């Protein structure tokens, strides 16, 4: 009998089933946590994009006044110069697109940055076409340029006020 066990190679069926059961339990515990970590990382990416746009606006805003905030296409205006500066430099974590566009809530294609003529308060509702985008809402307030920077979450909703960065 001793000779039989010494010459035996491999695992028994019971041993293999135990290993498979342990692997299954580990997978059942770890897979849902990985999905949460992935979403959490994407949201952190959105917050980093907001800070990057805020820094860019801070560096550029001193060159403009309330009459040079917005123009549909001409260079020399804050919105068009901001678009040129940000285009290709940030990534939408949900679509992996790097484009900056001048638009609004009806913009589609999930760009990285949307530069909007108006205030943050105009962004109500759901905007699935810009999910994951960082929005820079440019407006004029008592002769000063006001830039409100926020992101649209994965569900297409504008971030709550706690995430809005205002640059004046």
Backbone as CSV, one residue per row, in Angstrom:
resi,resn,N_x,N_y,N_z,CA_x,CA_y,CA_z,C_x,C_y,C_z
1,UNK,0.827,-1.188,0.000,0.000,0.000,0.000,0.875,1.256,0.000
2,UNK,1.941,1.220,0.778,2.851,2.343,0.861,3.465,2.626,-0.513
3,UNK,3.805,1.615,-1.224,4.383,1.749,-2.552,3.377,2.411,-3.506
4,UNK,2.104,2.101,-3.344,1.051,2.672,-4.186,0.998,4.190,-4.026
5,UNK,1.062,4.699,-2.796,0.984,6.137,-2.566,2.265,6.866,-2.972
6,UNK,3.412,6.198,-2.882,4.670,6.828,-3.271,4.747,7.049,-4.776
7,UNK,4.222,6.163,-5.547,4.297,6.259,-7.003,3.182,7.122,-7.597
8,UNK,2.260,7.517,-6.785,1.116,8.296,-7.255,1.555,9.711,-7.642
9,UNK,1.103,10.212,-8.795,1.424,11.557,-9.255,0.123,12.309,-9.490
10,UNK,0.118,13.628,-9.183,-1.061,14.445,-9.424,-1.927,14.577,-8.189
11,UNK,-3.094,15.173,-8.387,-4.026,15.445,-7.296,-5.232,14.537,-7.411
12,UNK,-5.879,14.323,-6.288,-7.131,13.565,-6.318,-8.243,14.504,-6.750
13,UNK,-9.350,13.952,-7.101,-10.502,14.742,-7.518,-10.969,15.659,-6.394
14,UNK,-10.952,15.188,-5.178,-11.371,15.999,-4.026,-10.439,17.194,-3.854
15,UNK,-9.139,16.977,-3.987,-8.185,18.079,-3.855,-8.402,19.123,-4.955
16,UNK,-8.619,18.685,-6.164,-8.881,19.620,-7.265,-10.156,20.410,-7.033
17,UNK,-11.188,19.758,-6.538,-12.458,20.454,-6.277,-12.285,21.499,-5.177
18,UNK,-11.460,21.209,-4.172,-11.206,22.177,-3.101,-10.490,23.417,-3.657
19,UNK,-9.506,23.212,-4.504,-8.776,24.331,-5.105,-9.716,25.178,-5.954
20,UNK,-10.546,24.541,-6.753,-11.502,25.270,-7.601,-12.499,26.038,-6.741
21,UNK,-12.945,25.454,-5.637,-13.882,26.137,-4.740,-13.239,27.380,-4.129
22,UNK,-11.995,27.282,-3.698,-11.294,28.437,-3.118,-11.131,29.535,-4.167
23,UNK,-10.747,29.172,-5.379,-10.605,30.163,-6.459,-11.952,30.821,-6.749
24,UNK,-13.019,30.063,-6.763,-14.357,30.616,-6.995,-14.767,31.595,-5.915
25,UNK,-14.478,31.277,-4.663,-14.816,32.181,-3.556,-14.022,33.476,-3.675
26,UNK,-12.733,33.374,-3.963,-11.913,34.576,-4.139,-12.428,35.441,-5.287
27,UNK,-12.782,34.822,-6.389,-13.304,35.572,-7.539,-14.612,36.263,-7.182
28,UNK,-15.483,35.580,-6.462,-16.775,36.169,-6.087,-16.594,37.371,-5.170
29,UNK,-15.555,37.374,-4.367,-15.305,38.483,-3.446,-14.580,39.630,-4.143
30,UNK,-13.606,39.335,-4.992,-12.750,40.372,-5.564,-13.309,41.064,-6.800
31,UNK,-14.043,40.379,-7.638,-14.522,40.972,-8.894,-15.416,42.192,-8.657
32,UNK,-16.399,42.158,-7.760,-17.209,43.366,-7.545,-16.388,44.546,-7.027
33,UNK,-15.389,44.279,-6.209,-14.557,45.363,-5.691,-13.726,45.992,-6.799
34,UNK,-13.314,45.214,-7.779,-12.538,45.763,-8.888,-13.383,46.728,-9.710
35,UNK,-14.660,46.411,-9.907,-15.551,47.313,-10.632,-15.711,48.631,-9.910
36,UNK,-15.827,48.584,-8.590,-15.943,49.804,-7.793,-14.660,50.626,-7.891
37,UNK,-13.522,49.949,-7.833,-12.247,50.658,-7.911,-12.076,51.318,-9.274
38,UNK,-12.563,50.682,-10.323,-12.473,51.252,-11.669,-13.308,52.534,-11.759
39,UNK,-14.551,52.501,-11.249,-15.400,53.693,-11.254,-14.798,54.796,-10.394
40,UNK,-14.249,54.418,-9.256,-13.630,55.390,-8.363,-12.433,56.061,-9.036
41,UNK,-11.649,55.296,-9.759,-10.495,55.855,-10.471,-10.942,56.821,-11.564
42,UNK,-12.022,56.488,-12.253,-12.525,57.385,-13.305,-13.041,58.689,-12.706
43,UNK,-13.705,58.606,-11.558,-14.194,59.829,-10.918,-13.023,60.689,-10.441
44,UNK,-11.985,60.059,-9.960,-10.786,60.801,-9.569,-10.172,61.478,-10.792
45,UNK,-10.218,60.807,-11.937,-9.744,61.410,-13.182,-10.551,62.641,-13.563
46,UNK,-11.863,62.581,-13.342,-12.716,63.740,-13.617,-12.327,64.919,-12.728
47,UNK,-12.102,64.643,-11.454,-11.725,65.712,-10.527,-10.360,66.299,-10.897
48,UNK,-9.448,65.459,-11.362,-8.139,65.950,-11.811,-8.293,66.833,-13.049
49,UNK,-9.188,66.454,-13.959,-9.445,67.280,-15.145,-9.983,68.650,-14.746
50,UNK,-10.878,68.683,-13.752,-11.419,69.966,-13.277,-10.280,70.845,-12.767
51,UNK,-9.385,70.274,-11.989,-8.261,71.057,-11.459,-7.341,71.542,-12.583
52,UNK,-7.159,70.720,-13.606,-6.302,71.109,-14.728,-6.929,72.266,-15.517
53,UNK,-8.230,72.183,-15.774,-8.914,73.273,-16.481,-8.883,74.535,-15.623
54,UNK,-9.087,74.377,-14.320,-9.042,75.528,-13.415,-7.673,76.214,-13.479
55,UNK,-6.609,75.447,-13.458,-5.261,76.022,-13.528,-5.039,76.726,-14.865
56,UNK,-5.534,76.137,-15.934,-5.387,76.742,-17.261,-6.151,78.060,-17.339
57,UNK,-7.389,78.060,-16.834,-8.188,79.294,-16.838,-7.505,80.353,-15.975
58,UNK,-7.005,79.967,-14.810,-6.308,80.920,-13.936,-5.130,81.574,-14.641
59,UNK,-4.411,80.800,-15.429,-3.243,81.355,-16.110,-3.627,82.238,-17.296
60,UNK,-4.813,82.025,-17.858,-5.215,82.761,-19.059,-6.141,83.944,-18.782
61,UNK,-6.886,83.899,-17.702,-7.990,84.839,-17.496,-7.522,86.291,-17.375
62,UNK,-6.301,86.519,-16.929,-5.811,87.886,-16.742,-5.632,88.630,-18.062
63,UNK,-5.575,87.915,-19.174,-5.362,88.540,-20.485,-6.655,89.041,-21.126
64,UNK,-7.789,88.776,-20.497,-9.084,89.062,-21.116,-9.918,89.963,-20.220
65,UNK,-10.908,90.608,-20.840,-11.878,91.377,-20.060,-13.272,90.893,-20.431
66,UNK,-14.286,91.490,-19.835,-15.647,90.984,-20.034,-16.124,91.090,-21.477
67,UNK,-15.477,91.912,-22.304,-15.898,92.003,-23.710,-15.162,90.997,-24.602
68,UNK,-14.189,90.295,-24.045,-13.456,89.309,-24.850,-13.592,87.893,-24.287
69,UNK,-14.747,87.615,-23.683,-14.973,86.274,-23.137,-15.325,85.300,-24.244
70,UNK,-16.283,85.685,-25.072,-16.956,84.697,-25.907,-17.078,85.161,-27.342
71,UNK,-16.715,84.281,-28.264,-16.997,84.488,-29.678,-17.130,83.116,-30.309
72,UNK,-18.000,83.004,-31.286,-18.285,81.698,-31.887,-17.051,81.046,-32.506
73,UNK,-16.187,81.827,-33.151,-15.053,81.184,-33.825,-13.770,82.002,-33.857
74,UNK,-13.823,83.292,-33.570,-12.624,84.123,-33.705,-11.598,83.841,-32.615
75,UNK,-10.322,83.842,-33.005,-9.253,83.743,-32.019,-9.146,85.063,-31.276
76,UNK,-8.477,85.049,-30.137,-8.339,86.266,-29.351,-9.425,86.401,-28.304
77,UNK,-10.313,85.475,-28.248,-11.360,85.451,-27.231,-11.059,84.310,-26.274
78,UNK,-11.451,84.459,-25.029,-11.122,83.465,-24.012,-11.599,82.069,-24.394
79,UNK,-12.831,81.956,-24.886,-13.343,80.611,-25.176,-12.559,79.907,-26.286
80,UNK,-12.244,80.615,-27.368,-11.531,79.970,-28.476,-10.073,79.690,-28.115
81,UNK,-9.451,80.610,-27.375,-8.065,80.391,-26.956,-7.976,79.257,-25.931
82,UNK,-8.968,79.160,-25.068,-9.023,78.078,-24.083,-9.202,76.732,-24.780
83,UNK,-10.054,76.722,-25.799,-10.256,75.488,-26.570,-8.945,75.046,-27.211
84,UNK,-8.232,75.986,-27.821,-6.964,75.655,-28.474,-5.938,75.131,-27.462
85,UNK,-5.932,75.703,-26.284,-4.966,75.300,-25.248,-5.273,73.911,-24.687
86,UNK,-6.560,73.589,-24.513,-6.952,72.329,-23.873,-7.121,71.166,-24.846
87,UNK,-7.334,71.462,-26.121,-7.593,70.404,-27.101,-6.437,69.403,-27.145
88,UNK,-6.736,68.140,-26.863,-5.730,67.085,-26.900,-4.934,66.903,-25.624
89,UNK,-5.158,67.751,-24.619,-4.362,67.673,-23.392,-5.056,66.980,-22.226
90,UNK,-6.350,66.791,-22.295,-7.090,66.090,-21.243,-7.829,64.921,-21.868
91,UNK,-8.124,63.913,-21.066,-8.826,62.729,-21.567,-10.108,62.518,-20.786
92,UNK,-11.212,62.306,-21.512,-12.472,61.924,-20.882,-12.301,60.476,-20.413
93,UNK,-12.398,60.198,-19.108,-12.133,58.840,-18.633,-13.160,57.799,-19.068
94,UNK,-14.307,58.222,-19.560,-15.328,57.269,-19.984,-15.269,56.979,-21.480
95,UNK,-14.897,57.977,-22.290,-14.853,57.771,-23.745,-13.425,57.727,-24.294
96,UNK,-12.453,58.119,-23.492,-11.042,58.211,-23.892,-10.807,59.231,-25.000
97,UNK,-11.739,60.159,-25.186,-11.556,61.213,-26.188,-10.784,62.364,-25.558
98,UNK,-10.034,63.081,-26.397,-9.165,64.146,-25.911,-9.539,65.519,-26.463
99,UNK,-10.691,65.633,-27.110,-11.020,66.888,-27.763,-11.716,67.871,-26.825
100,UNK,-11.447,69.149,-27.074,-12.136,70.240,-26.391,-13.062,70.878,-27.415
101,UNK,-14.310,71.128,-27.024,-15.283,71.704,-27.949,-15.963,72.907,-27.312
102,UNK,-16.432,73.803,-28.163,-17.273,74.902,-27.707,-18.696,74.435,-27.927
103,UNK,-19.460,74.335,-26.869,-20.804,73.794,-27.012,-21.639,73.988,-25.772
104,UNK,-22.622,73.092,-25.624,-23.541,73.161,-24.491,-24.012,71.754,-24.149
105,UNK,-25.093,71.653,-23.409,-25.603,70.358,-22.986,-26.079,69.465,-24.106
106,UNK,-26.344,70.029,-25.284,-26.786,69.193,-26.401,-25.610,68.688,-27.237
107,UNK,-24.390,69.017,-26.823,-23.195,68.514,-27.494,-23.160,66.998,-27.359
108,UNK,-22.692,66.308,-28.381,-22.595,64.848,-28.321,-21.158,64.409,-28.561
109,UNK,-20.905,63.134,-28.386,-19.591,62.577,-28.671,-18.686,62.450,-27.464
110,UNK,-19.171,62.795,-26.297,-18.419,62.694,-25.046,-17.006,63.269,-25.145
111,UNK,-16.881,64.575,-25.436,-15.554,65.183,-25.498,-14.925,65.277,-24.105
112,UNK,-13.649,65.613,-24.051,-12.970,65.772,-22.764,-13.384,67.073,-22.091
113,UNK,-13.526,68.142,-22.884,-13.851,69.462,-22.334,-14.937,70.114,-23.180
114,UNK,-15.918,70.722,-22.501,-16.936,71.527,-23.170,-16.810,72.944,-22.621
115,UNK,-16.613,73.913,-23.508,-16.548,75.314,-23.109,-17.902,75.918,-23.440
116,UNK,-18.560,76.459,-22.430,-19.966,76.849,-22.510,-20.128,78.338,-22.251
117,UNK,-20.967,78.990,-23.040,-21.281,80.399,-22.846,-22.484,80.506,-21.923
118,UNK,-22.236,80.675,-20.655,-23.317,80.777,-19.683,-22.849,80.304,-18.324
119,UNK,-23.765,80.329,-17.379,-23.426,79.991,-15.996,-23.685,78.519,-15.686
120,UNK,-23.091,78.051,-14.612,-23.284,76.681,-14.121,-24.765,76.390,-13.898
121,UNK,-25.509,77.381,-13.435,-26.929,77.178,-13.119,-27.749,76.770,-14.343
122,UNK,-27.229,76.991,-15.553,-27.947,76.593,-16.770,-27.868,75.092,-17.011
123,UNK,-26.977,74.394,-16.309,-26.787,72.952,-16.494,-27.667,72.194,-15.514
124,UNK,-28.882,71.926,-15.921,-29.783,71.091,-15.133,-30.267,69.975,-16.040
125,UNK,-30.573,68.841,-15.485,-31.031,67.725,-16.301,-29.924,66.719,-16.533
126,UNK,-30.111,65.888,-17.558,-29.164,64.820,-17.869,-28.556,65.064,-19.241
127,UNK,-27.250,64.941,-19.321,-26.519,65.217,-20.550,-25.634,64.026,-20.896
128,UNK,-26.229,62.941,-21.366,-25.459,61.724,-21.635,-24.455,61.913,-22.771
129,UNK,-24.680,62.867,-23.656,-23.758,63.111,-24.769,-22.429,63.692,-24.337
130,UNK,-22.380,64.239,-23.127,-21.133,64.807,-22.614,-20.712,64.137,-21.304
131,UNK,-21.191,62.925,-21.050,-20.818,62.212,-19.820,-19.307,62.085,-19.736
132,UNK,-18.759,62.443,-18.596,-17.319,62.381,-18.385,-16.572,63.627,-18.812
133,UNK,-17.282,64.608,-19.345,-16.618,65.834,-19.797,-16.443,66.806,-18.636
134,UNK,-15.415,67.622,-18.742,-15.231,68.745,-17.835,-15.825,69.951,-18.542
135,UNK,-16.670,70.698,-17.840,-17.334,71.853,-18.437,-16.746,73.123,-17.832
136,UNK,-16.416,74.067,-18.692,-15.975,75.388,-18.260,-17.049,76.369,-18.716
137,UNK,-17.880,76.796,-17.766,-18.978,77.717,-18.067,-18.473,79.144,-17.878
138,UNK,-18.404,79.904,-18.970,-17.884,81.270,-18.936,-19.033,82.266,-18.950
139,UNK,-18.996,83.199,-18.027,-20.024,84.239,-17.993,-19.405,85.529,-17.466
140,UNK,-20.200,86.586,-17.523,-19.764,87.895,-17.046,-20.603,88.242,-15.824
141,UNK,-19.943,88.703,-14.770,-20.636,89.048,-13.534,-20.091,90.381,-13.030
142,UNK,-20.886,91.450,-13.181,-20.487,92.799,-12.763,-19.148,93.230,-13.367
143,UNK,-19.001,92.980,-14.653,-17.794,93.396,-15.353,-16.611,92.461,-15.192
144,UNK,-16.778,91.386,-14.435,-15.696,90.421,-14.244,-16.020,89.131,-14.981
145,UNK,-14.985,88.472,-15.445,-15.169,87.163,-16.071,-15.349,86.138,-14.963
146,UNK,-16.366,85.317,-15.123,-16.611,84.255,-14.151,-16.527,82.926,-14.889
147,UNK,-15.630,82.067,-14.444,-15.484,80.734,-15.033,-15.852,79.715,-13.968
148,UNK,-16.901,78.951,-14.231,-17.320,77.897,-13.309,-16.959,76.565,-13.960
149,UNK,-16.148,75.792,-13.275,-15.615,74.562,-13.855,-16.147,73.381,-13.059
150,UNK,-16.755,72.439,-13.750,-17.348,71.270,-13.103,-17.315,70.118,-14.086
151,UNK,-17.716,68.940,-13.644,-17.737,67.800,-14.554,-19.126,67.196,-14.636
152,UNK,-19.339,66.459,-15.722,-20.569,65.700,-15.925,-20.237,64.254,-15.569
153,UNK,-20.978,63.667,-14.644,-20.645,62.311,-14.191,-21.037,61.259,-15.222
154,UNK,-20.775,59.990,-14.903,-21.010,58.900,-15.860,-22.473,58.755,-16.239
155,UNK,-23.382,59.252,-15.379,-24.809,59.181,-15.659,-25.313,60.397,-16.431
156,UNK,-24.416,61.336,-16.764,-24.801,62.514,-17.528,-25.327,63.659,-16.679
157,UNK,-25.090,63.619,-15.377,-25.567,64.688,-14.486,-24.412,65.615,-14.120
158,UNK,-24.727,66.909,-14.057,-23.711,67.884,-13.659,-23.341,67.645,-12.203
159,UNK,-22.060,67.776,-11.902,-21.594,67.586,-10.530,-22.283,68.587,-9.621
160,UNK,-22.493,68.180,-8.402,-23.149,69.072,-7.448,-22.264,70.279,-7.172
161,UNK,-22.843,71.294,-6.540,-22.128,72.541,-6.283,-20.799,72.357,-5.561
162,UNK,-20.662,71.300,-4.786,-19.417,71.134,-4.043,-18.212,70.909,-4.953
163,UNK,-18.443,70.521,-6.198,-17.337,70.289,-7.117,-17.113,71.459,-8.068
164,UNK,-17.931,72.493,-7.989,-17.789,73.630,-8.896,-16.639,74.512,-8.421
165,UNK,-15.699,74.761,-9.302,-14.581,75.657,-9.011,-14.866,76.963,-9.731
166,UNK,-14.869,78.079,-9.014,-15.147,79.376,-9.616,-13.866,80.197,-9.670
167,UNK,-13.579,80.723,-10.841,-12.409,81.572,-11.044,-12.926,82.928,-11.476
168,UNK,-12.532,83.987,-10.779,-12.972,85.333,-11.169,-11.770,86.219,-11.389
